[in-house]
Amino acid sequence: MIAFFIAINIQKIVLQNNIIVYCFRVILISILFFLLAKIGLTFSFVQSNITLFWLPSGLGIAVLLILGRKYWLGSSIGAFLANYFTEAPIGFVFAAVIANTLEPLISHFILTYLFDFNKQLSRLKDIGLFLFFAVLLSPILSAFVGVTGLCLNGMLEWKRFFDAAFSWWAGDAFGILTLGALLLTWFFHFPIKNTLSKTTEGLICILCIVAIQVIIYFDFNLFLPVKYFTWFIFPLLIWASIRFSQKVAIAFAFIAMIIAVVGTINNHGPFFTGSINSSLILLYSFISVIMVNTLTLTATIAERLEKENAIINLNRERDTLFNSTDDFIWSVDRNFNLLSANLAFIERIEKVSGKTLEKGNSLLQIHSYSPEILKFWQNLYERALAGESIKTEFTGAANNALSKSSIDLNLKPIYRDNTIIGAACFGKDITERKRAEESQKKSEQQLRLALSGGELGLWDWNFSTSELDMNDRWLTMLGLDPGDPKPNIDSWSSRVHPEDIGKLYTLTNNVILNPNGKNFETEIRALHKDGNYIWILDKGAVVERDNDGNPLRIVGTHMDITARKLAESDLIKAKEQAEAANKTKSEFLANMSHEIKTPLNAIIGFTDLLVISNLNDTQRQYLNIVLQSANSLLELLNDVLDFSKIEAGKLELHMEKVDLFELINQVVDVINFRALAKGIQILLAIPTNTPRFIWTDPIRLRQIMINLLSNAVKFTTHGQIKIIIETNYYNPQNMDANINFSVQDTGIGISKENQVKIFEAFAQVDSSNNRKFRGTGLGLTICNDLLALMNSKLEVNSELGVGSIFTFSLFLKVEYGKNIFIQNKIEIDKTVNEVPNGNKFKVLVVDDDLVNLSLIKTIIRNILPLATILDAANGKEAIEVFTKEQPDIILMDIQMPEMNGHEATVEIRKLERTRDTPIIAVTAGTTDMNKKE
């Protein structure tokens, strides 16, 4: 037995692999089965095969019930080895293996799967199942299979079949009854916790059992009638069953049984009669009585102890619960004496009376209570003792000036045999709750007063019942009479403007029905009683939810904001009118560009022609001053008109493929003359990884760069200006890049406080009358507005006396090409396109302004003296001339009477069949000159 339990626990230190543990256990079970079988086979009757006492059967049953049916292989291997080494025929060996395998499997199946069997054998029910199925029935099948194997292999005559089957069954049955029961009880009750006195008592008991059994079964005193002492073992086993645990009592019975078996086998003891059968019957009967008596007695005692312990634990739990609550629990008998009480009640009485309250004391003799209070309690007790169930509240104070307290009371009669023997009392201190309720009532009153004074409508919505409670102001706000029936949630919803119903649905879903939603606020229109809609500011909050997060109660306020909304509407209308007036002003300025710039262009054009004519020095000097002033005026005018166009929203970007290097080279060429005149060098730095072609609006990008370079030249007196263009990011898959443009100068710089001011329209850093640098203050503003259309902005980093750096980045579609650098500038291949057959070349000039028409024709004659120049005053005349003369190129004014340049271009394109005549827009306005027809 000790070896069995050691083996079971060895596996805990073996590798925690299920297969290894299983194999280890199977081998161990096989060894134990083999050893027990060898012991059993030493006491055999039929050629070392039918045994007196087959202990392996008890091992097989215990193993399967403890570890599971998958360990049947251990019993099979052990049975095979034990019978194989007896030199029995191989046919019988397999019969014995089958018998020893089926026996525990059948018992395990019946007990485990067909019944609620407790393997600990601690209940009488489990012992009965174990005795009937494991001890009585399963060995029958094993006996018939095994004895059949004996007869088939010639080891036993068939006429002795039933005698041998009985002997086989008896050996297996009593092996299960003894060793099986012992292993089960010891495995599931292994810990032993006994005191020294209990251990001493146990040693005395087992010594007495061993002494008596040895005397009886080994004939130490032949002069005594020892057969009459055989039953002396029972008082000792009863002693063990009552005083010790179930496992100890069964172990003592097993020891007594082993001594009896050994003595009987050795022809001693009261059960030896000289006949094997009669001796076995007597011995088995004795063993059955010992084991069954011990098992049933210990199970009975165990069940009783378990029930007693359960009652004790239940009483402890009751007392713990009874005394752990802060509520008062007590009971009185018919004389108002205390029957029972929890600690909370006792401490309460001690606090009030200053005396310790004990059972049997009268609760109507607490002198700290006034006569009125004692009379109140006496009335309650009498009503409860009369059979009434009472629920009330007690409010009072003791004479020792304790604070006023409130208690919620429940009293019920206590019945025994249909007779009232007392009253059970339950009390809960609700002092704080009552104070909170009173405080809440005061707060609600104050809130209602505040809401009434503040012209706020208060509403309270019970979500589960759809009930809607509101104050009088809520009703009068809608023109309703406070005396009229109050609306519910449905009638209120019907008053909401149809266009605002969606707001309520959104609030319901996002806040009210959302377990995490709390506060909400919205503006809605509600129908007034007079038929008009008023504006209401609706504020609310979910103040109560159930355990699942569903709303229970929502409260809020209504405020009439109709006057405010009307004021807002008037303000919006005024704002719209102001914006419309401002837009009209901007459109007027934009539309005035043609009328303003047309005469100015004529002045500049003819002045430029006069400068290159035969003039004396004084005349040329005067004309240069006129030309310089006209150009300055044109520059200022362009800034104002560009700003007006942006402000009017008429400026649009037109994206096209642009040679970035050529564009930058053009910008440098435009500014370089002024820079060289001041002795300033312009440097251009473009890394080799910069894409050559970009998709952008070339006119606006050129305008931004020229503006930045012009400012740099204007505010720089010495040093240099550097243009840096570099790629910050390039995506080869989408062919897009982030290109950074930077203009650096060594000019006068800008202070920190003025770096924001420079981007404001019409604002200048130097606004004095004698400022050195002139201008409108619109240049950087226009640049920033243009960059905003390109999803970018202008950034500045400047320091007074050091210089400034203006930077912007553009995210563009790009394409790489061949880059050629010569001395900081990009070389651009330029081919001079000579006009073939210059004497036959026809140019059509279309302009309604005679001055501009004359100027353009004069310029063309200077460039192409042999060309034929045709003219037209409007779009209709241009179409007629085009149809008749088929000119090689057309210079088309945009704004003209009868038919403008755009319309004329569309009609001309319709007339063309085999060629695409170049049409160049010539205008003094801010019209989109890149628009393609």
PDB file of N, CA and C in Angstrom, residues 432-495:
ATOM      1  N   GLU A 432     -29.464  59.507   8.028  1.00  0.00           N
ATOM      2  CA  GLU A 432     -28.776  60.234   6.960  1.00  0.00           C
ATOM      3  C   GLU A 432     -29.646  60.317   5.712  1.00  0.00           C
ATOM      4  N   ARG A 433     -30.384  59.232   5.431  1.00  0.00           N
ATOM      5  CA  ARG A 433     -31.249  59.257   4.255  1.00  0.00           C
ATOM      6  C   ARG A 433     -32.352  60.300   4.407  1.00  0.00           C
ATOM      7  N   LYS A 434     -32.935  60.380   5.609  1.00  0.00           N
ATOM      8  CA  LYS A 434     -33.984  61.358   5.846  1.00  0.00           C
ATOM      9  C   LYS A 434     -33.442  62.780   5.726  1.00  0.00           C
ATOM     10  N   ARG A 435     -32.221  62.964   6.260  1.00  0.00           N
ATOM     11  CA  ARG A 435     -31.619  64.299   6.127  1.00  0.00           C
ATOM     12  C   ARG A 435     -31.370  64.631   4.653  1.00  0.00           C
ATOM     13  N   ALA A 436     -30.907  63.617   3.912  1.00  0.00           N
ATOM     14  CA  ALA A 436     -30.652  63.849   2.484  1.00  0.00           C
ATOM     15  C   ALA A 436     -31.945  64.150   1.743  1.00  0.00           C
ATOM     16  N   GLU A 437     -33.036  63.443   2.120  1.00  0.00           N
ATOM     17  CA  GLU A 437     -34.313  63.694   1.465  1.00  0.00           C
ATOM     18  C   GLU A 437     -34.814  65.109   1.766  1.00  0.00           C
ATOM     19  N   GLU A 438     -34.649  65.511   3.027  1.00  0.00           N
ATOM     20  CA  GLU A 438     -35.064  66.866   3.373  1.00  0.00           C
ATOM     21  C   GLU A 438     -34.218  67.900   2.642  1.00  0.00           C
ATOM     22  N   SER A 439     -32.914  67.614   2.582  1.00  0.00           N
ATOM     23  CA  SER A 439     -32.031  68.534   1.871  1.00  0.00           C
ATOM     24  C   SER A 439     -32.374  68.591   0.394  1.00  0.00           C
ATOM     25  N   GLN A 440     -32.720  67.424  -0.175  1.00  0.00           N
ATOM     26  CA  GLN A 440     -33.087  67.376  -1.588  1.00  0.00           C
ATOM     27  C   GLN A 440     -34.374  68.154  -1.832  1.00  0.00           C
ATOM     28  N   LYS A 441     -35.329  68.031  -0.920  1.00  0.00           N
ATOM     29  CA  LYS A 441     -36.575  68.776  -1.073  1.00  0.00           C
ATOM     30  C   LYS A 441     -36.313  70.275  -1.058  1.00  0.00           C
ATOM     31  N   LYS A 442     -35.445  70.712  -0.122  1.00  0.00           N
ATOM     32  CA  LYS A 442     -35.111  72.129  -0.064  1.00  0.00           C
ATOM     33  C   LYS A 442     -34.404  72.577  -1.346  1.00  0.00           C
ATOM     34  N   SER A 443     -33.492  71.694  -1.830  1.00  0.00           N
ATOM     35  CA  SER A 443     -32.761  72.037  -3.055  1.00  0.00           C
ATOM     36  C   SER A 443     -33.697  72.126  -4.242  1.00  0.00           C
ATOM     37  N   GLU A 444     -34.656  71.188  -4.304  1.00  0.00           N
ATOM     38  CA  GLU A 444     -35.608  71.216  -5.408  1.00  0.00           C
ATOM     39  C   GLU A 444     -36.482  72.471  -5.344  1.00  0.00           C
ATOM     40  N   GLN A 445     -36.887  72.842  -4.120  1.00  0.00           N
ATOM     41  CA  GLN A 445     -37.667  74.060  -3.981  1.00  0.00           C
ATOM     42  C   GLN A 445     -36.868  75.275  -4.426  1.00  0.00           C
ATOM     43  N   GLN A 446     -35.607  75.323  -3.969  1.00  0.00           N
ATOM     44  CA  GLN A 446     -34.751  76.442  -4.362  1.00  0.00           C
ATOM     45  C   GLN A 446     -34.522  76.454  -5.869  1.00  0.00           C
ATOM     46  N   LEU A 447     -34.338  75.240  -6.451  1.00  0.00           N
ATOM     47  CA  LEU A 447     -34.121  75.163  -7.889  1.00  0.00           C
ATOM     48  C   LEU A 447     -35.346  75.640  -8.653  1.00  0.00           C
ATOM     49  N   ARG A 448     -36.517  75.217  -8.195  1.00  0.00           N
ATOM     50  CA  ARG A 448     -37.745  75.647  -8.877  1.00  0.00           C
ATOM     51  C   ARG A 448     -37.914  77.163  -8.790  1.00  0.00           C
ATOM     52  N   LEU A 449     -37.561  77.733  -7.622  1.00  0.00           N
ATOM     53  CA  LEU A 449     -37.637  79.187  -7.485  1.00  0.00           C
ATOM     54  C   LEU A 449     -36.654  79.868  -8.430  1.00  0.00           C
ATOM     55  N   ALA A 450     -35.437  79.278  -8.500  1.00  0.00           N
ATOM     56  CA  ALA A 450     -34.416  79.867  -9.373  1.00  0.00           C
ATOM     57  C   ALA A 450     -34.829  79.773 -10.833  1.00  0.00           C
ATOM     58  N   LEU A 451     -35.397  78.617 -11.198  1.00  0.00           N
ATOM     59  CA  LEU A 451     -35.816  78.441 -12.582  1.00  0.00           C
ATOM     60  C   LEU A 451     -36.969  79.367 -12.934  1.00  0.00           C
ATOM     61  N   SER A 452     -37.875  79.536 -11.985  1.00  0.00           N
ATOM     62  CA  SER A 452     -38.998  80.436 -12.232  1.00  0.00           C
ATOM     63  C   SER A 452     -38.505  81.863 -12.396  1.00  0.00           C
ATOM     64  N   GLY A 453     -37.569  82.258 -11.545  1.00  0.00           N
ATOM     65  CA  GLY A 453     -37.010  83.605 -11.651  1.00  0.00           C
ATOM     66  C   GLY A 453     -36.153  83.778 -12.886  1.00  0.00           C
ATOM     67  N   GLY A 454     -35.514  82.723 -13.348  1.00  0.00           N
ATOM     68  CA  GLY A 454     -34.631  82.816 -14.506  1.00  0.00           C
ATOM     69  C   GLY A 454     -35.326  82.531 -15.813  1.00  0.00           C
ATOM     70  N   GLU A 455     -36.664  82.442 -15.816  1.00  0.00           N
ATOM     71  CA  GLU A 455     -37.419  82.205 -17.038  1.00  0.00           C
ATOM     72  C   GLU A 455     -37.018  80.901 -17.719  1.00  0.00           C
ATOM     73  N   LEU A 456     -36.670  79.889 -16.936  1.00  0.00           N
ATOM     74  CA  LEU A 456     -36.295  78.590 -17.479  1.00  0.00           C
ATOM     75  C   LEU A 456     -37.429  77.602 -17.282  1.00  0.00           C
ATOM     76  N   GLY A 457     -37.694  76.813 -18.308  1.00  0.00           N
ATOM     77  CA  GLY A 457     -38.671  75.743 -18.203  1.00  0.00           C
ATOM     78  C   GLY A 457     -37.975  74.457 -17.783  1.00  0.00           C
ATOM     79  N   LEU A 458     -38.449  73.841 -16.717  1.00  0.00           N
ATOM     80  CA  LEU A 458     -37.842  72.611 -16.187  1.00  0.00           C
ATOM     81  C   LEU A 458     -38.688  71.420 -16.608  1.00  0.00           C
ATOM     82  N   TRP A 459     -38.032  70.345 -17.125  1.00  0.00           N
ATOM     83  CA  TRP A 459     -38.753  69.127 -17.508  1.00  0.00           C
ATOM     84  C   TRP A 459     -38.040  67.906 -16.962  1.00  0.00           C
ATOM     85  N   ASP A 460     -38.837  66.861 -16.682  1.00  0.00           N
ATOM     86  CA  ASP A 460     -38.338  65.606 -16.112  1.00  0.00           C
ATOM     87  C   ASP A 460     -39.033  64.465 -16.857  1.00  0.00           C
ATOM     88  N   TRP A 461     -38.224  63.652 -17.571  1.00  0.00           N
ATOM     89  CA  TRP A 461     -38.755  62.618 -18.472  1.00  0.00           C
ATOM     90  C   TRP A 461     -38.459  61.237 -17.901  1.00  0.00           C
ATOM     91  N   ASN A 462     -39.535  60.483 -17.551  1.00  0.00           N
ATOM     92  CA  ASN A 462     -39.406  59.083 -17.143  1.00  0.00           C
ATOM     93  C   ASN A 462     -39.378  58.248 -18.423  1.00  0.00           C
ATOM     94  N   PHE A 463     -38.197  57.749 -18.768  1.00  0.00           N
ATOM     95  CA  PHE A 463     -38.013  57.115 -20.074  1.00  0.00           C
ATOM     96  C   PHE A 463     -38.815  55.826 -20.194  1.00  0.00           C
ATOM     97  N   SER A 464     -38.898  55.052 -19.110  1.00  0.00           N
ATOM     98  CA  SER A 464     -39.569  53.752 -19.178  1.00  0.00           C
ATOM     99  C   SER A 464     -41.081  53.898 -19.317  1.00  0.00           C
ATOM    100  N   THR A 465     -41.681  54.936 -18.710  1.00  0.00           N
ATOM    101  CA  THR A 465     -43.133  55.119 -18.770  1.00  0.00           C
ATOM    102  C   THR A 465     -43.550  56.211 -19.753  1.00  0.00           C
ATOM    103  N   SER A 466     -42.575  56.962 -20.323  1.00  0.00           N
ATOM    104  CA  SER A 466     -42.824  58.075 -21.261  1.00  0.00           C
ATOM    105  C   SER A 466     -43.547  59.235 -20.590  1.00  0.00           C
ATOM    106  N   GLU A 467     -43.605  59.243 -19.253  1.00  0.00           N
ATOM    107  CA  GLU A 467     -44.229  60.352 -18.549  1.00  0.00           C
ATOM    108  C   GLU A 467     -43.300  61.564 -18.577  1.00  0.00           C
ATOM    109  N   LEU A 468     -43.898  62.757 -18.721  1.00  0.00           N
ATOM    110  CA  LEU A 468     -43.125  64.000 -18.814  1.00  0.00           C
ATOM    111  C   LEU A 468     -43.672  64.977 -17.789  1.00  0.00           C
ATOM    112  N   ASP A 469     -42.820  65.368 -16.856  1.00  0.00           N
ATOM    113  CA  ASP A 469     -43.221  66.330 -15.834  1.00  0.00           C
ATOM    114  C   ASP A 469     -42.516  67.651 -16.134  1.00  0.00           C
ATOM    115  N   MET A 470     -43.181  68.768 -15.892  1.00  0.00           N
ATOM    116  CA  MET A 470     -42.593  70.060 -16.198  1.00  0.00           C
ATOM    117  C   MET A 470     -43.145  71.119 -15.245  1.00  0.00           C
ATOM    118  N   ASN A 471     -42.462  72.263 -15.191  1.00  0.00           N
ATOM    119  CA  ASN A 471     -42.941  73.354 -14.348  1.00  0.00           C
ATOM    120  C   ASN A 471     -43.843  74.280 -15.159  1.00  0.00           C
ATOM    121  N   ASP A 472     -44.414  75.279 -14.499  1.00  0.00           N
ATOM    122  CA  ASP A 472     -45.373  76.166 -15.160  1.00  0.00           C
ATOM    123  C   ASP A 472     -44.722  76.985 -16.261  1.00  0.00           C
ATOM    124  N   ARG A 473     -43.457  77.373 -16.051  1.00  0.00           N
ATOM    125  CA  ARG A 473     -42.791  78.203 -17.056  1.00  0.00           C
ATOM    126  C   ARG A 473     -42.643  77.436 -18.373  1.00  0.00           C
ATOM    127  N   TRP A 474     -42.427  76.115 -18.282  1.00  0.00           N
ATOM    128  CA  TRP A 474     -42.316  75.273 -19.487  1.00  0.00           C
ATOM    129  C   TRP A 474     -43.603  75.372 -20.308  1.00  0.00           C
ATOM    130  N   LEU A 475     -44.747  75.403 -19.592  1.00  0.00           N
ATOM    131  CA  LEU A 475     -46.032  75.452 -20.274  1.00  0.00           C
ATOM    132  C   LEU A 475     -46.306  76.836 -20.857  1.00  0.00           C
ATOM    133  N   THR A 476     -46.096  77.882 -20.041  1.00  0.00           N
ATOM    134  CA  THR A 476     -46.389  79.235 -20.514  1.00  0.00           C
ATOM    135  C   THR A 476     -45.482  79.634 -21.668  1.00  0.00           C
ATOM    136  N   MET A 477     -44.297  79.019 -21.741  1.00  0.00           N
ATOM    137  CA  MET A 477     -43.379  79.308 -22.843  1.00  0.00           C
ATOM    138  C   MET A 477     -44.018  78.937 -24.176  1.00  0.00           C
ATOM    139  N   LEU A 478     -44.863  77.904 -24.172  1.00  0.00           N
ATOM    140  CA  LEU A 478     -45.546  77.451 -25.377  1.00  0.00           C
ATOM    141  C   LEU A 478     -46.953  78.005 -25.487  1.00  0.00           C
ATOM    142  N   GLY A 479     -47.295  78.926 -24.569  1.00  0.00           N
ATOM    143  CA  GLY A 479     -48.627  79.532 -24.602  1.00  0.00           C
ATOM    144  C   GLY A 479     -49.695  78.672 -23.990  1.00  0.00           C
ATOM    145  N   LEU A 480     -49.302  77.628 -23.249  1.00  0.00           N
ATOM    146  CA  LEU A 480     -50.264  76.719 -22.638  1.00  0.00           C
ATOM    147  C   LEU A 480     -50.637  77.210 -21.246  1.00  0.00           C
ATOM    148  N   ASP A 481     -51.826  76.840 -20.801  1.00  0.00           N
ATOM    149  CA  ASP A 481     -52.316  77.209 -19.474  1.00  0.00           C
ATOM    150  C   ASP A 481     -51.863  76.155 -18.479  1.00  0.00           C
ATOM    151  N   PRO A 482     -51.204  76.537 -17.347  1.00  0.00           N
ATOM    152  CA  PRO A 482     -50.770  75.550 -16.353  1.00  0.00           C
ATOM    153  C   PRO A 482     -51.896  74.655 -15.840  1.00  0.00           C
ATOM    154  N   GLY A 483     -53.121  75.114 -15.976  1.00  0.00           N
ATOM    155  CA  GLY A 483     -54.245  74.295 -15.531  1.00  0.00           C
ATOM    156  C   GLY A 483     -54.664  73.246 -16.541  1.00  0.00           C
ATOM    157  N   ASP A 484     -54.215  73.366 -17.782  1.00  0.00           N
ATOM    158  CA  ASP A 484     -54.575  72.395 -18.806  1.00  0.00           C
ATOM    159  C   ASP A 484     -53.871  71.061 -18.543  1.00  0.00           C
ATOM    160  N   PRO A 485     -54.371  69.959 -19.135  1.00  0.00           N
ATOM    161  CA  PRO A 485     -53.674  68.669 -18.999  1.00  0.00           C
ATOM    162  C   PRO A 485     -52.243  68.783 -19.527  1.00  0.00           C
ATOM    163  N   LYS A 486     -51.324  68.270 -18.776  1.00  0.00           N
ATOM    164  CA  LYS A 486     -49.918  68.388 -19.170  1.00  0.00           C
ATOM    165  C   LYS A 486     -49.599  67.426 -20.303  1.00  0.00           C
ATOM    166  N   PRO A 487     -48.807  67.877 -21.270  1.00  0.00           N
ATOM    167  CA  PRO A 487     -48.469  66.994 -22.404  1.00  0.00           C
ATOM    168  C   PRO A 487     -47.525  65.868 -21.975  1.00  0.00           C
ATOM    169  N   ASN A 488     -47.556  64.773 -22.748  1.00  0.00           N
ATOM    170  CA  ASN A 488     -46.584  63.699 -22.543  1.00  0.00           C
ATOM    171  C   ASN A 488     -45.486  63.820 -23.591  1.00  0.00           C
ATOM    172  N   ILE A 489     -44.596  62.853 -23.622  1.00  0.00           N
ATOM    173  CA  ILE A 489     -43.449  62.955 -24.513  1.00  0.00           C
ATOM    174  C   ILE A 489     -43.880  62.936 -25.977  1.00  0.00           C
ATOM    175  N   ASP A 490     -44.955  62.218 -26.294  1.00  0.00           N
ATOM    176  CA  ASP A 490     -45.421  62.151 -27.682  1.00  0.00           C
ATOM    177  C   ASP A 490     -46.026  63.480 -28.126  1.00  0.00           C
ATOM    178  N   SER A 491     -46.875  64.064 -27.276  1.00  0.00           N
ATOM    179  CA  SER A 491     -47.499  65.341 -27.641  1.00  0.00           C
ATOM    180  C   SER A 491     -46.456  66.446 -27.730  1.00  0.00           C
ATOM    181  N   TRP A 492     -45.406  66.365 -26.905  1.00  0.00           N
ATOM    182  CA  TRP A 492     -44.312  67.345 -27.011  1.00  0.00           C
ATOM    183  C   TRP A 492     -43.580  67.181 -28.338  1.00  0.00           C
ATOM    184  N   SER A 493     -43.292  65.932 -28.727  1.00  0.00           N
ATOM    185  CA  SER A 493     -42.577  65.693 -29.981  1.00  0.00           C
ATOM    186  C   SER A 493     -43.375  66.198 -31.169  1.00  0.00           C
ATOM    187  N   SER A 494     -44.707  66.143 -31.078  1.00  0.00           N
ATOM    188  CA  SER A 494     -45.532  66.595 -32.197  1.00  0.00           C
ATOM    189  C   SER A 494     -45.447  68.103 -32.385  1.00  0.00           C
ATOM    190  N   ARG A 495     -45.000  68.841 -31.356  1.00  0.00           N
ATOM    191  CA  ARG A 495     -44.871  70.292 -31.449  1.00  0.00           C
ATOM    192  C   ARG A 495     -43.545  70.725 -32.069  1.00  0.00           C
TER     193      ARG A 495
END
